[in-house]
mmCIF file of N, CA, C and O in Angstrom:
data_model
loop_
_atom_site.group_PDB
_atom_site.id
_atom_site.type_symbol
_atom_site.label_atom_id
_atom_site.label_comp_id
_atom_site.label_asym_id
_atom_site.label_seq_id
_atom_site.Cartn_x
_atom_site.Cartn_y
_atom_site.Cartn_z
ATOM 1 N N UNK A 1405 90.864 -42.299 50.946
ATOM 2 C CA UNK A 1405 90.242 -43.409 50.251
ATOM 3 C C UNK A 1405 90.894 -43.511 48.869
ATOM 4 O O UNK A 1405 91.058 -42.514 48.166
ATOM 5 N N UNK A 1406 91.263 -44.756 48.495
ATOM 6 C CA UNK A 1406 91.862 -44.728 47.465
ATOM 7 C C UNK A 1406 90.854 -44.888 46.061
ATOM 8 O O UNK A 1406 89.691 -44.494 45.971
ATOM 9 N N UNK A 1407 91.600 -45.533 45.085
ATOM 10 C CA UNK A 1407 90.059 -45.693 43.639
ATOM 11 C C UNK A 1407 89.756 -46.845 44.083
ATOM 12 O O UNK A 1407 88.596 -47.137 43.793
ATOM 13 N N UNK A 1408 90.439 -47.832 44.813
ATOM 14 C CA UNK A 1408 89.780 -49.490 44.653
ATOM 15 C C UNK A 1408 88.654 -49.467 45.626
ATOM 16 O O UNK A 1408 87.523 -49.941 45.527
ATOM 17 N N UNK A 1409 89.173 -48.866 46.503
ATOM 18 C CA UNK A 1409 88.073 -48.861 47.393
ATOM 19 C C UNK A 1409 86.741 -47.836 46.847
ATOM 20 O O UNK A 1409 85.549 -48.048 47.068
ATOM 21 N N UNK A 1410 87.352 -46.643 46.052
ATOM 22 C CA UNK A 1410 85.987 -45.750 45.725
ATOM 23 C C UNK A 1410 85.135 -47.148 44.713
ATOM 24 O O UNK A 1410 84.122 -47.769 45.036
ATOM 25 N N UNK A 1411 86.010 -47.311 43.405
ATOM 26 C CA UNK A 1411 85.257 -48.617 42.185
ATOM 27 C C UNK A 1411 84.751 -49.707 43.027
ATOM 28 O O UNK A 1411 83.968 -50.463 42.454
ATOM 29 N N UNK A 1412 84.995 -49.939 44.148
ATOM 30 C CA UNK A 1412 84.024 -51.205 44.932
ATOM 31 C C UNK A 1412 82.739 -50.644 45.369
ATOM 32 O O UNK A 1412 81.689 -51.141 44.964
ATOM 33 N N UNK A 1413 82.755 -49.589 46.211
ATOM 34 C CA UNK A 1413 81.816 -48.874 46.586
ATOM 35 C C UNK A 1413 80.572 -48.558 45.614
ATOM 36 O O UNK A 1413 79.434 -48.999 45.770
ATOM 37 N N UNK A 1414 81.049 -47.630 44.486
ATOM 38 C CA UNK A 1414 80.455 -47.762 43.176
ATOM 39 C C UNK A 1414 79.849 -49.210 42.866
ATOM 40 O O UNK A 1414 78.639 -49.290 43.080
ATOM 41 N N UNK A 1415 80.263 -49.971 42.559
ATOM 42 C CA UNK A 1415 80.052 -51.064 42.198
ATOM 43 C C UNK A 1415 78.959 -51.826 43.066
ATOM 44 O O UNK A 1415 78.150 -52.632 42.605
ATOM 45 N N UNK A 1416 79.068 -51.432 44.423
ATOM 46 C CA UNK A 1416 78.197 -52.023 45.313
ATOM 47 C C UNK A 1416 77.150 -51.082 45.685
ATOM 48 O O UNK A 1416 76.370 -51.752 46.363
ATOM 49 N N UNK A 1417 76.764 -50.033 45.617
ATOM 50 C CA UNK A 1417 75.822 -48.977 45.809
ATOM 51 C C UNK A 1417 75.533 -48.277 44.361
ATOM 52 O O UNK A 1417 74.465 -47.686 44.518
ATOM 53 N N UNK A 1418 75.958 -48.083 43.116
ATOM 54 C CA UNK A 1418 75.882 -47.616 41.822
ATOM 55 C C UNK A 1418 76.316 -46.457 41.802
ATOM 56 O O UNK A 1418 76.475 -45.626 42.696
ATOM 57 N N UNK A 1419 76.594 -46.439 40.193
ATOM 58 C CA UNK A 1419 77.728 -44.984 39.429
ATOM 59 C C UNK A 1419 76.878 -43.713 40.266
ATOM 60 O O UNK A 1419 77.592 -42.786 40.649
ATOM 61 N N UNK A 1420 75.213 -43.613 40.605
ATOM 62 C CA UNK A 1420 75.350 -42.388 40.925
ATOM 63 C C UNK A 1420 75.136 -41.948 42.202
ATOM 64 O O UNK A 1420 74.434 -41.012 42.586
ATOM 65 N N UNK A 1421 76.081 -43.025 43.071
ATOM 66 C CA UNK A 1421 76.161 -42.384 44.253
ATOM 67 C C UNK A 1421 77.512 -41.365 44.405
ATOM 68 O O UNK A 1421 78.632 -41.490 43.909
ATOM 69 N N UNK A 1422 77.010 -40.400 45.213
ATOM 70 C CA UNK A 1422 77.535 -39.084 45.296
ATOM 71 C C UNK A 1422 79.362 -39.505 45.933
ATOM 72 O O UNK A 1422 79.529 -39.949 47.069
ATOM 73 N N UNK A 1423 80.235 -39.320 45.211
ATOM 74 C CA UNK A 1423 81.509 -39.507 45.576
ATOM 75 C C UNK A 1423 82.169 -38.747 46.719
ATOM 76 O O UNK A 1423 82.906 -39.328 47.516
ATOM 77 N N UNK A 1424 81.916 -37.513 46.790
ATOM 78 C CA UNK A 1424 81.904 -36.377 48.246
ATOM 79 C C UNK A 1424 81.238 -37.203 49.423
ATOM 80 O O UNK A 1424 81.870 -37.158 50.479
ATOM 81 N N UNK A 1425 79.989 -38.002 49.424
ATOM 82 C CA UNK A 1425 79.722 -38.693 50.209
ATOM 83 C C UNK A 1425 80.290 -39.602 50.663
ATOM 84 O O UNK A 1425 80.415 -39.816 51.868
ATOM 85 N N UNK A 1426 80.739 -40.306 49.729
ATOM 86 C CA UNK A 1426 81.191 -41.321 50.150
ATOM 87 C C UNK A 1426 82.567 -41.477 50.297
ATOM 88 O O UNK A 1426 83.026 -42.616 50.382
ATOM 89 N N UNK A 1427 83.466 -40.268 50.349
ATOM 90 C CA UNK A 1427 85.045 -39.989 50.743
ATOM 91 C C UNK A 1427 84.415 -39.518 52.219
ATOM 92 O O UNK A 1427 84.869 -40.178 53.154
ATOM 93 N N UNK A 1428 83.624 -38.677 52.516
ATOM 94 C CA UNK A 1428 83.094 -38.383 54.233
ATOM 95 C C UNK A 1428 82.938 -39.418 54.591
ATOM 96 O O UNK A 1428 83.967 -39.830 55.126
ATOM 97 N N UNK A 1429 81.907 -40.349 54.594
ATOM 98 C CA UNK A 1429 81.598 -41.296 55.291
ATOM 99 C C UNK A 1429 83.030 -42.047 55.442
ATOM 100 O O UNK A 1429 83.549 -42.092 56.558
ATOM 101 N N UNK A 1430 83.554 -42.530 54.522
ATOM 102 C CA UNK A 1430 84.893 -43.417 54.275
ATOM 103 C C UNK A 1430 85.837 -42.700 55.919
ATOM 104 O O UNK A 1430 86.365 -43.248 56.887
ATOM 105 N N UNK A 1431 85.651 -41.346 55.521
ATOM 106 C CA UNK A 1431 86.654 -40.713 56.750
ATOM 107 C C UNK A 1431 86.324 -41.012 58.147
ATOM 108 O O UNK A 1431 87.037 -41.363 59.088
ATOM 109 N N UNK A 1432 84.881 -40.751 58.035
ATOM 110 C CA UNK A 1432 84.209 -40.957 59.738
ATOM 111 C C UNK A 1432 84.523 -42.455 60.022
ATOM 112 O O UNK A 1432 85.016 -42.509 61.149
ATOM 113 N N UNK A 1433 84.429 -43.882 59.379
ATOM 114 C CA UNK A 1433 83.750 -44.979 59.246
ATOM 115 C C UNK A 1433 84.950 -45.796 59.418
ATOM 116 O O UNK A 1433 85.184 -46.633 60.290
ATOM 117 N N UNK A 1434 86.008 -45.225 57.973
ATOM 118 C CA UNK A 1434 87.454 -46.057 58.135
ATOM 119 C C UNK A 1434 87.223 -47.608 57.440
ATOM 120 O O UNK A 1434 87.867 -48.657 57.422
ATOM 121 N N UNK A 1435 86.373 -47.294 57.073
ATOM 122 C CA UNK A 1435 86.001 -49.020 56.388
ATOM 123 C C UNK A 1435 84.836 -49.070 55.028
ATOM 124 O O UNK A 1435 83.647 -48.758 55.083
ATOM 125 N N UNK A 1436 85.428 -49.448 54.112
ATOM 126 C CA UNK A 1436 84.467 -49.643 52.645
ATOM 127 C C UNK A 1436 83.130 -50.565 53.138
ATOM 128 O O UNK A 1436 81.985 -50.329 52.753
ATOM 129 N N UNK A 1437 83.433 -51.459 53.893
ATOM 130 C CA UNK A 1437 82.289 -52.274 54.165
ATOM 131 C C UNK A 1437 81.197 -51.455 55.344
ATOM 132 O O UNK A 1437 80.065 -51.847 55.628
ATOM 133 N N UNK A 1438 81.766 -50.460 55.806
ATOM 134 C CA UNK A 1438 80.827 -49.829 57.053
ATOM 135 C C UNK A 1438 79.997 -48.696 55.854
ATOM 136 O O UNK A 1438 78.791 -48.488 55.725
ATOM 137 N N UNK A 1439 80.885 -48.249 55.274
ATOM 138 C CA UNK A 1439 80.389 -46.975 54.781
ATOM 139 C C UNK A 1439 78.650 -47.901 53.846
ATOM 140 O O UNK A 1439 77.464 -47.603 53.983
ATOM 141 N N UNK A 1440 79.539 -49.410 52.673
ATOM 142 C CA UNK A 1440 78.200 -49.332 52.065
ATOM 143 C C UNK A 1440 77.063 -50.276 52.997
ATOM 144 O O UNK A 1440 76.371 -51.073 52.364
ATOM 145 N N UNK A 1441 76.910 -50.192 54.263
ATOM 146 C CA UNK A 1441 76.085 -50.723 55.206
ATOM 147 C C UNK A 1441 75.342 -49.814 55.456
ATOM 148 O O UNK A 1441 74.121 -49.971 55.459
ATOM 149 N N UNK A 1442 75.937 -48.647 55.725
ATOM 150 C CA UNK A 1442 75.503 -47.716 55.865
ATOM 151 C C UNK A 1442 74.099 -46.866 55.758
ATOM 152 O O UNK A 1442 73.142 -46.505 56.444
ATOM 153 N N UNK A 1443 74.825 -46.770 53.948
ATOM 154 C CA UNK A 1443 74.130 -46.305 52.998
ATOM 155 C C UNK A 1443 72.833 -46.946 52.662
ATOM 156 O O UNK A 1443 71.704 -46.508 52.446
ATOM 157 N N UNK A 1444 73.488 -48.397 52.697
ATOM 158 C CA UNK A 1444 72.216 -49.750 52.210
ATOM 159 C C UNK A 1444 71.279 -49.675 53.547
ATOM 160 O O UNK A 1444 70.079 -49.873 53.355
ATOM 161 N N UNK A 1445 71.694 -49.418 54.840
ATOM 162 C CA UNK A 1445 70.401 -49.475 56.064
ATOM 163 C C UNK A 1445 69.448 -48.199 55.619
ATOM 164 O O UNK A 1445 68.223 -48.091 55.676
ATOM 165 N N UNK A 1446 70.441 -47.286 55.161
ATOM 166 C CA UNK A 1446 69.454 -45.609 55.355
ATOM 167 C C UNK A 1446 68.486 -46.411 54.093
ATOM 168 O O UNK A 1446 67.359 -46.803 54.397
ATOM 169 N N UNK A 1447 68.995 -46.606 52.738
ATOM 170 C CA UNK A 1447 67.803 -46.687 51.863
ATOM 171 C C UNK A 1447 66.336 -47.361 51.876
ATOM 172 O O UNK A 1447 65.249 -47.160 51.335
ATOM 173 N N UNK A 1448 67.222 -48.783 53.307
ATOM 174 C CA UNK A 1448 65.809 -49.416 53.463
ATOM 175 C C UNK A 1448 65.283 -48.871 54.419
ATOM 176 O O UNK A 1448 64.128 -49.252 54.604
ATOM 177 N N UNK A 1449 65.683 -48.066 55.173
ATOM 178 C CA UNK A 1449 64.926 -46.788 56.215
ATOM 179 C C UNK A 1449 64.021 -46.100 55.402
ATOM 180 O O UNK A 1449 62.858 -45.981 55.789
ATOM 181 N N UNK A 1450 64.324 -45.700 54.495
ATOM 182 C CA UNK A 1450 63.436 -44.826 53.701
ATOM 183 C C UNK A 1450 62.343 -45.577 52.714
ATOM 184 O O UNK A 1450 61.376 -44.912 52.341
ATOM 185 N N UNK A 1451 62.459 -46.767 52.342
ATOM 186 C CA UNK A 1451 62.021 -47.144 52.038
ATOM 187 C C UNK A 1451 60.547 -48.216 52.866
ATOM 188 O O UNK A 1451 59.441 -48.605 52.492
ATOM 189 N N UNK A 1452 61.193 -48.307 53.842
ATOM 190 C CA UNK A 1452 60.412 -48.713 54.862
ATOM 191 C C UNK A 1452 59.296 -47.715 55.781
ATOM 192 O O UNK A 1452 58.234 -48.085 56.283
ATOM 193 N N UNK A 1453 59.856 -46.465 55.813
ATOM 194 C CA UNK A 1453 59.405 -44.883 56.675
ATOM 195 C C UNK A 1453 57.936 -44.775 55.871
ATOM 196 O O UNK A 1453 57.125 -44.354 56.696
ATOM 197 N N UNK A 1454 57.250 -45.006 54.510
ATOM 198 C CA UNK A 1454 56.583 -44.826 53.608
ATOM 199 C C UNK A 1454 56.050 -47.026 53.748
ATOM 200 O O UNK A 1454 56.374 -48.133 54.177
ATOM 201 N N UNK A 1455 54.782 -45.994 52.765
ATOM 202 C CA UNK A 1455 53.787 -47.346 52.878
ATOM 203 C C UNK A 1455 54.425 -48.281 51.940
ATOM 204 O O UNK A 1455 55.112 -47.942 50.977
ATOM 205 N N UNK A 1456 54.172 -49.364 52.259
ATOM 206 C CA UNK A 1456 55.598 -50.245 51.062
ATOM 207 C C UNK A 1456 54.678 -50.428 49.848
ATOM 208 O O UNK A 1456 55.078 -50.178 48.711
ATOM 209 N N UNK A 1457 53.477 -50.854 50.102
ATOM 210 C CA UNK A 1457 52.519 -51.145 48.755
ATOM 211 C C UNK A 1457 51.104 -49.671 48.769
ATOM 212 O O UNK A 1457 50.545 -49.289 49.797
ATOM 213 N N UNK A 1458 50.880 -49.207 47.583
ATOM 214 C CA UNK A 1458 50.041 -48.058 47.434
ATOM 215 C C UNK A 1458 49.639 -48.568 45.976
ATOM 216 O O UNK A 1458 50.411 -48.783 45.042
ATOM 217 N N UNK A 1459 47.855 -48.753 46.004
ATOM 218 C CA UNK A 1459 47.068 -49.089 44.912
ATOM 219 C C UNK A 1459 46.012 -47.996 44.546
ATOM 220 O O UNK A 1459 45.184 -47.717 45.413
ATOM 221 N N UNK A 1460 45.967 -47.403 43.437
ATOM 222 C CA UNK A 1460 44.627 -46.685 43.209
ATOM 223 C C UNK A 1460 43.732 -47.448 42.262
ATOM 224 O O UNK A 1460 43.812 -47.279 41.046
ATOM 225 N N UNK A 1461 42.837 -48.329 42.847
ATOM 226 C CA UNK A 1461 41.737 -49.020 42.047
ATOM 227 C C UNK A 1461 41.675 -48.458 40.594
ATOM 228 O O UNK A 1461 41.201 -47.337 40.410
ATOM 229 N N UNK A 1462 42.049 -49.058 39.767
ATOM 230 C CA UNK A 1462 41.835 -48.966 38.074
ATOM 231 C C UNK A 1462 43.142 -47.851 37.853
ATOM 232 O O UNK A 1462 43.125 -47.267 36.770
ATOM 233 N N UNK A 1463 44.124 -47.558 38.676
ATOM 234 C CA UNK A 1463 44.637 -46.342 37.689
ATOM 235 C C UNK A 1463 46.178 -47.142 38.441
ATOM 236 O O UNK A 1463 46.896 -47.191 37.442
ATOM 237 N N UNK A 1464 46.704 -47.530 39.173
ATOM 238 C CA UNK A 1464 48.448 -47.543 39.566
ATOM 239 C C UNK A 1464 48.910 -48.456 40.803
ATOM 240 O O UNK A 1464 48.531 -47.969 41.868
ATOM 241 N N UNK A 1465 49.411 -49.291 40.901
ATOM 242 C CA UNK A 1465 49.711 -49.936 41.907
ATOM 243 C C UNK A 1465 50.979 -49.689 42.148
ATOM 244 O O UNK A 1465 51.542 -50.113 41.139
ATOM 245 N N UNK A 1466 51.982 -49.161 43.035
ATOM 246 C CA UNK A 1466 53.214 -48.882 43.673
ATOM 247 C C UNK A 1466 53.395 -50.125 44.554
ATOM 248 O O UNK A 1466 52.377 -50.321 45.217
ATOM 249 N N UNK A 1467 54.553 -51.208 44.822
ATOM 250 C CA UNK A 1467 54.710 -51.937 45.319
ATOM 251 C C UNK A 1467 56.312 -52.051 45.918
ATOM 252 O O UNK A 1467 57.020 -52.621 45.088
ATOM 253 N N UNK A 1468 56.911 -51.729 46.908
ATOM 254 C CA UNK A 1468 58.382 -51.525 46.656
ATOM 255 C C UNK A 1468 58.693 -52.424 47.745
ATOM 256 O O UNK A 1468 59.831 -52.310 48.199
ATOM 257 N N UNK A 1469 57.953 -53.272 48.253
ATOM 258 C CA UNK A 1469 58.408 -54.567 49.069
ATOM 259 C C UNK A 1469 59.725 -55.742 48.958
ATOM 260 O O UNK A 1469 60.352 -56.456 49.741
ATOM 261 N N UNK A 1470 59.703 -55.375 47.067
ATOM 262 C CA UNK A 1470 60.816 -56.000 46.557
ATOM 263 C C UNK A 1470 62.015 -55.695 46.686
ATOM 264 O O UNK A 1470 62.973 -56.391 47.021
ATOM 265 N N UNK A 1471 61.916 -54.120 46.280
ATOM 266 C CA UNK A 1471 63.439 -53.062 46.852
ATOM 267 C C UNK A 1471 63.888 -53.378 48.205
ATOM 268 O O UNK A 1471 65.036 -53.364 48.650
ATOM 269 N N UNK A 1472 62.748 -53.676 48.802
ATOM 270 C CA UNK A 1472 63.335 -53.692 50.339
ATOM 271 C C UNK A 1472 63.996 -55.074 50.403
ATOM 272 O O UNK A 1472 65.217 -55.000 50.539
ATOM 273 N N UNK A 1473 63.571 -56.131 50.348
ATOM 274 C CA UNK A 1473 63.982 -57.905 50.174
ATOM 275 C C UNK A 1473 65.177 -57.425 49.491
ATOM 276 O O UNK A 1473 66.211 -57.947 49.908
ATOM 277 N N UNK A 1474 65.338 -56.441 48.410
ATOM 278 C CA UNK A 1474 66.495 -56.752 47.553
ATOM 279 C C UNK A 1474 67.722 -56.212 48.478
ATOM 280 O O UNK A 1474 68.765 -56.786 48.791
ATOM 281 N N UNK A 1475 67.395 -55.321 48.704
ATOM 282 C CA UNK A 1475 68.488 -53.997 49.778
ATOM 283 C C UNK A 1475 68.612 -55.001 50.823
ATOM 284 O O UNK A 1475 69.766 -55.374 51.031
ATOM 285 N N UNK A 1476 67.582 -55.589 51.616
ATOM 286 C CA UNK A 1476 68.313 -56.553 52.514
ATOM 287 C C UNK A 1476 68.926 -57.843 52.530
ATOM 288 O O UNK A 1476 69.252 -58.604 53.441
ATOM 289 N N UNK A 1477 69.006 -57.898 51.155
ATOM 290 C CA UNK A 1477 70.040 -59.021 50.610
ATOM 291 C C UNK A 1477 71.042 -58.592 50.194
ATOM 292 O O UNK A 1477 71.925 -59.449 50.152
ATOM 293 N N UNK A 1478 71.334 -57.613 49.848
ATOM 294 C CA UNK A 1478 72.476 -56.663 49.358
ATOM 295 C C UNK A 1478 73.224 -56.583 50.586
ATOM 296 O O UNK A 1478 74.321 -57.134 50.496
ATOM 297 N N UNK A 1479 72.991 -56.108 51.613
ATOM 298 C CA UNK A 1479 73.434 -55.667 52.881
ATOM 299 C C UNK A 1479 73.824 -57.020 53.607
ATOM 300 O O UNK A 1479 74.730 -56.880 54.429
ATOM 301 N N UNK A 1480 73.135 -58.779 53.415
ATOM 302 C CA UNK A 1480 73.552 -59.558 53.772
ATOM 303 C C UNK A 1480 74.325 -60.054 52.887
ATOM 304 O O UNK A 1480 74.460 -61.250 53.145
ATOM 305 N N UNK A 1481 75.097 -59.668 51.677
ATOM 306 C CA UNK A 1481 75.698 -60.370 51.123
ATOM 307 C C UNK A 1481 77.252 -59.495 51.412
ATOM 308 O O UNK A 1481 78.377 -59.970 51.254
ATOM 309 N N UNK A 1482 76.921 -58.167 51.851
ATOM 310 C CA UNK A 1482 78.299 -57.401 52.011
ATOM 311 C C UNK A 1482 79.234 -58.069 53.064
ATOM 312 O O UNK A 1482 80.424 -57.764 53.153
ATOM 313 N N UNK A 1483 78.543 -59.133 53.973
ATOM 314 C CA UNK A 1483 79.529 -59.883 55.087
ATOM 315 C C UNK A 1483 80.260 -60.773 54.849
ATOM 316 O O UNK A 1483 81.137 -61.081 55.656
ATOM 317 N N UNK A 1484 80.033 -61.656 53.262
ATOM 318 C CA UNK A 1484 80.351 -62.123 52.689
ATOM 319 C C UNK A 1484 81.895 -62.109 51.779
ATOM 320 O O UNK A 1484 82.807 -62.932 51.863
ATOM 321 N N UNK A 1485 81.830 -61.116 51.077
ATOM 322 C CA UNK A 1485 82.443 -60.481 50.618
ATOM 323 C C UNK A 1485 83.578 -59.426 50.874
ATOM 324 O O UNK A 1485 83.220 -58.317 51.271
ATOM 325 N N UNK A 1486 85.044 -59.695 50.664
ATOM 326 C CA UNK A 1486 86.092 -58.623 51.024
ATOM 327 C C UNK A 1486 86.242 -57.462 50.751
ATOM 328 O O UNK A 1486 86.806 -57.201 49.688
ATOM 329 N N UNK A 1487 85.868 -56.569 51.466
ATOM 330 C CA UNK A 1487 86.374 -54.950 50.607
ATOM 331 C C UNK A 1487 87.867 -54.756 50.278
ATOM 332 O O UNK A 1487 88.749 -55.326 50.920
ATOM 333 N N UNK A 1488 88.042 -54.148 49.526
ATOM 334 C CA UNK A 1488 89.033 -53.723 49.361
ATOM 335 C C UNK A 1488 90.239 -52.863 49.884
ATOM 336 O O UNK A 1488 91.367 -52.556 49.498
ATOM 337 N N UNK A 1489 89.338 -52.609 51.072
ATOM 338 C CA UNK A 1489 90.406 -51.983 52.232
ATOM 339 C C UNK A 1489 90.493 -53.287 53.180
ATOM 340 O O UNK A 1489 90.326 -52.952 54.352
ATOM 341 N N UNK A 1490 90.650 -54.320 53.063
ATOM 342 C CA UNK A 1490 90.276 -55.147 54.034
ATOM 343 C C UNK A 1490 91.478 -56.655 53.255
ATOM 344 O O UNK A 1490 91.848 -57.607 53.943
ATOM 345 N N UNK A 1491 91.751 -56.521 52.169
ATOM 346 C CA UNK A 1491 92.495 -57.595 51.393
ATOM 347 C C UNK A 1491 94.018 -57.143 51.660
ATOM 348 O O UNK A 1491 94.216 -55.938 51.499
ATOM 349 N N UNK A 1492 94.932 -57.790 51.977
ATOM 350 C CA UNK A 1492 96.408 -57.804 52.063
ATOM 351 C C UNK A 1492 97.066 -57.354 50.601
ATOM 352 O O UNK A 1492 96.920 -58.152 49.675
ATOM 353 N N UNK A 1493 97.737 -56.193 50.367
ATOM 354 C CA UNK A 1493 98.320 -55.873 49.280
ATOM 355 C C UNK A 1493 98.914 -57.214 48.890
ATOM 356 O O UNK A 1493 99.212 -58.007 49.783
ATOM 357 N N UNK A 1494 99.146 -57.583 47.339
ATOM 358 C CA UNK A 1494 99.694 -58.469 46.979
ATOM 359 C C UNK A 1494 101.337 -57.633 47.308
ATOM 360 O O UNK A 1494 101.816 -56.503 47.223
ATOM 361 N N UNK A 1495 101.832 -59.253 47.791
ATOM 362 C CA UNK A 1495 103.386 -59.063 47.873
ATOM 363 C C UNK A 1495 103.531 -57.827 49.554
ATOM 364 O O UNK A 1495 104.587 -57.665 50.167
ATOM 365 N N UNK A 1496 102.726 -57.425 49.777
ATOM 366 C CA UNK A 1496 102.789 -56.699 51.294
ATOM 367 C C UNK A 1496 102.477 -57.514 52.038
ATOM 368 O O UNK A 1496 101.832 -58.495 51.669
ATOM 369 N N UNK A 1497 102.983 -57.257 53.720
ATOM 370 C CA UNK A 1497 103.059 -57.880 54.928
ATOM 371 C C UNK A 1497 102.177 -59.179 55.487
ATOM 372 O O UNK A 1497 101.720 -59.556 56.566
ATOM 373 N N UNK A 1498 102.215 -59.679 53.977
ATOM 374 C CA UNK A 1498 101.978 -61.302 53.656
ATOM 375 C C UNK A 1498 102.866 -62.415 54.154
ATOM 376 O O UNK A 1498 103.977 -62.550 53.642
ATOM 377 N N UNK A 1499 102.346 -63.451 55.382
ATOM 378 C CA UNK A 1499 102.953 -64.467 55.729
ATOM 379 C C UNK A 1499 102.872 -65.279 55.105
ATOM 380 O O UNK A 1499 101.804 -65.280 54.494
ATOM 381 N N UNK A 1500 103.836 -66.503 54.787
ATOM 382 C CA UNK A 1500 103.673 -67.355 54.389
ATOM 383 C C UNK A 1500 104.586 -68.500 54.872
ATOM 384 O O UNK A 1500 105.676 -68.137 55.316
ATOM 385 N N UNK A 1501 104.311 -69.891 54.861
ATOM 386 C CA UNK A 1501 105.028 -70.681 55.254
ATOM 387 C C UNK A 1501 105.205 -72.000 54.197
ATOM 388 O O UNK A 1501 104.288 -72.504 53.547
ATOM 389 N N UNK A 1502 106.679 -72.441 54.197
ATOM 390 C CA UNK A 1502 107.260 -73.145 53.203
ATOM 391 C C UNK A 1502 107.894 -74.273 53.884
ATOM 392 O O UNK A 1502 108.947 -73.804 54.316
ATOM 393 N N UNK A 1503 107.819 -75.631 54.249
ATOM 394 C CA UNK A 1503 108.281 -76.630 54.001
ATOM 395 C C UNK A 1503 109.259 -77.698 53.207
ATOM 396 O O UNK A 1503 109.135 -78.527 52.305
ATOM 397 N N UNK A 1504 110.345 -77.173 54.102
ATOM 398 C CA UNK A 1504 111.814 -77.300 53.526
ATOM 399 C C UNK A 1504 111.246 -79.126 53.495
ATOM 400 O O UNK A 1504 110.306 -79.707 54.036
ATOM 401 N N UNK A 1505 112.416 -79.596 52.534
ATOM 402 C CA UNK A 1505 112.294 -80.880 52.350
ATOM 403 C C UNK A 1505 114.216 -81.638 51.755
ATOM 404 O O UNK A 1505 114.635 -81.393 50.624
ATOM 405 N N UNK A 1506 114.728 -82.161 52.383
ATOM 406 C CA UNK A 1506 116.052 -82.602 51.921
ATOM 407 C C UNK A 1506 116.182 -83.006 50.748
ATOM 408 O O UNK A 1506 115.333 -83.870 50.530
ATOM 409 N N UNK A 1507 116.889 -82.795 49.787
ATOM 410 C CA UNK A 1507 117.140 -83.942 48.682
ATOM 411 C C UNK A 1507 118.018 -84.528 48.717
ATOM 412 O O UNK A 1507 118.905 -84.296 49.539
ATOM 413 N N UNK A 1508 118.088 -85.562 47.778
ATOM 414 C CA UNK A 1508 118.531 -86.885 47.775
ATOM 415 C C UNK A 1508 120.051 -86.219 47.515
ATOM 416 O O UNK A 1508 120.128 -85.012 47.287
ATOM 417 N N UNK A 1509 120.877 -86.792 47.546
ATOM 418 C CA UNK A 1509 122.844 -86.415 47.574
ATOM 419 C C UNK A 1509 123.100 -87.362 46.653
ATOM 420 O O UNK A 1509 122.556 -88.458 46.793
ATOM 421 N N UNK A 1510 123.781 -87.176 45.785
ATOM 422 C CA UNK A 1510 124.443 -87.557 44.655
ATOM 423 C C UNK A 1510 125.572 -88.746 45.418
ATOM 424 O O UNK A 1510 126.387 -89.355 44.726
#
């Protein structure tokens, strides 16, 4: 795994996800976009495994219904979006096609 792909990852899961993790997964997975799918299904697993809203009359309301909406917008927006193992090096095994055109002769 290279840094562009680690700084996307970062960027899309945050600074303190565990970097050892996420060079394993990268290895098993082979893809920046699998690995942070991954990660983003387990959190709303866990977040979902537990009661989403918990109130104690007069003292604390816990509500994490939002985390979850948010994580599963996170995870629908990663299909969207190119990883960085997934974009054509600039100037590498890039096609392109050019349309010759005659000019005029003196």
């Amino acid at each position: 795994m290279n840094s562009d792909v680690l700084h996307w990852l970062q960027s899309q899961l945050g600074p303190e996800t565990d970097m050892a993790d996420l060079a394993a997964r990268y290895e098993r997975l082979h893809s920046a976009r699998a690995v942070a799918a991954e990660i983003l299904h387990e959190r709303i697993a866990i977040l979902v495994a537990e009661p989403l809203k918990v109130t104690v009359n007069g003292v604390a309301t816990i509500d994490n219904s939002a985390n979850v909406a948010a994580l599963e917008r996170r995870a629908a927006q990663l299909l969207s979006e190119p990883a960085p193992d997934e974009r054509p090096a600039a100037g590498h095994d890039v096609l392109t096609t050019v349309q010759l055109c005659a000019r005029q002769r003196r």
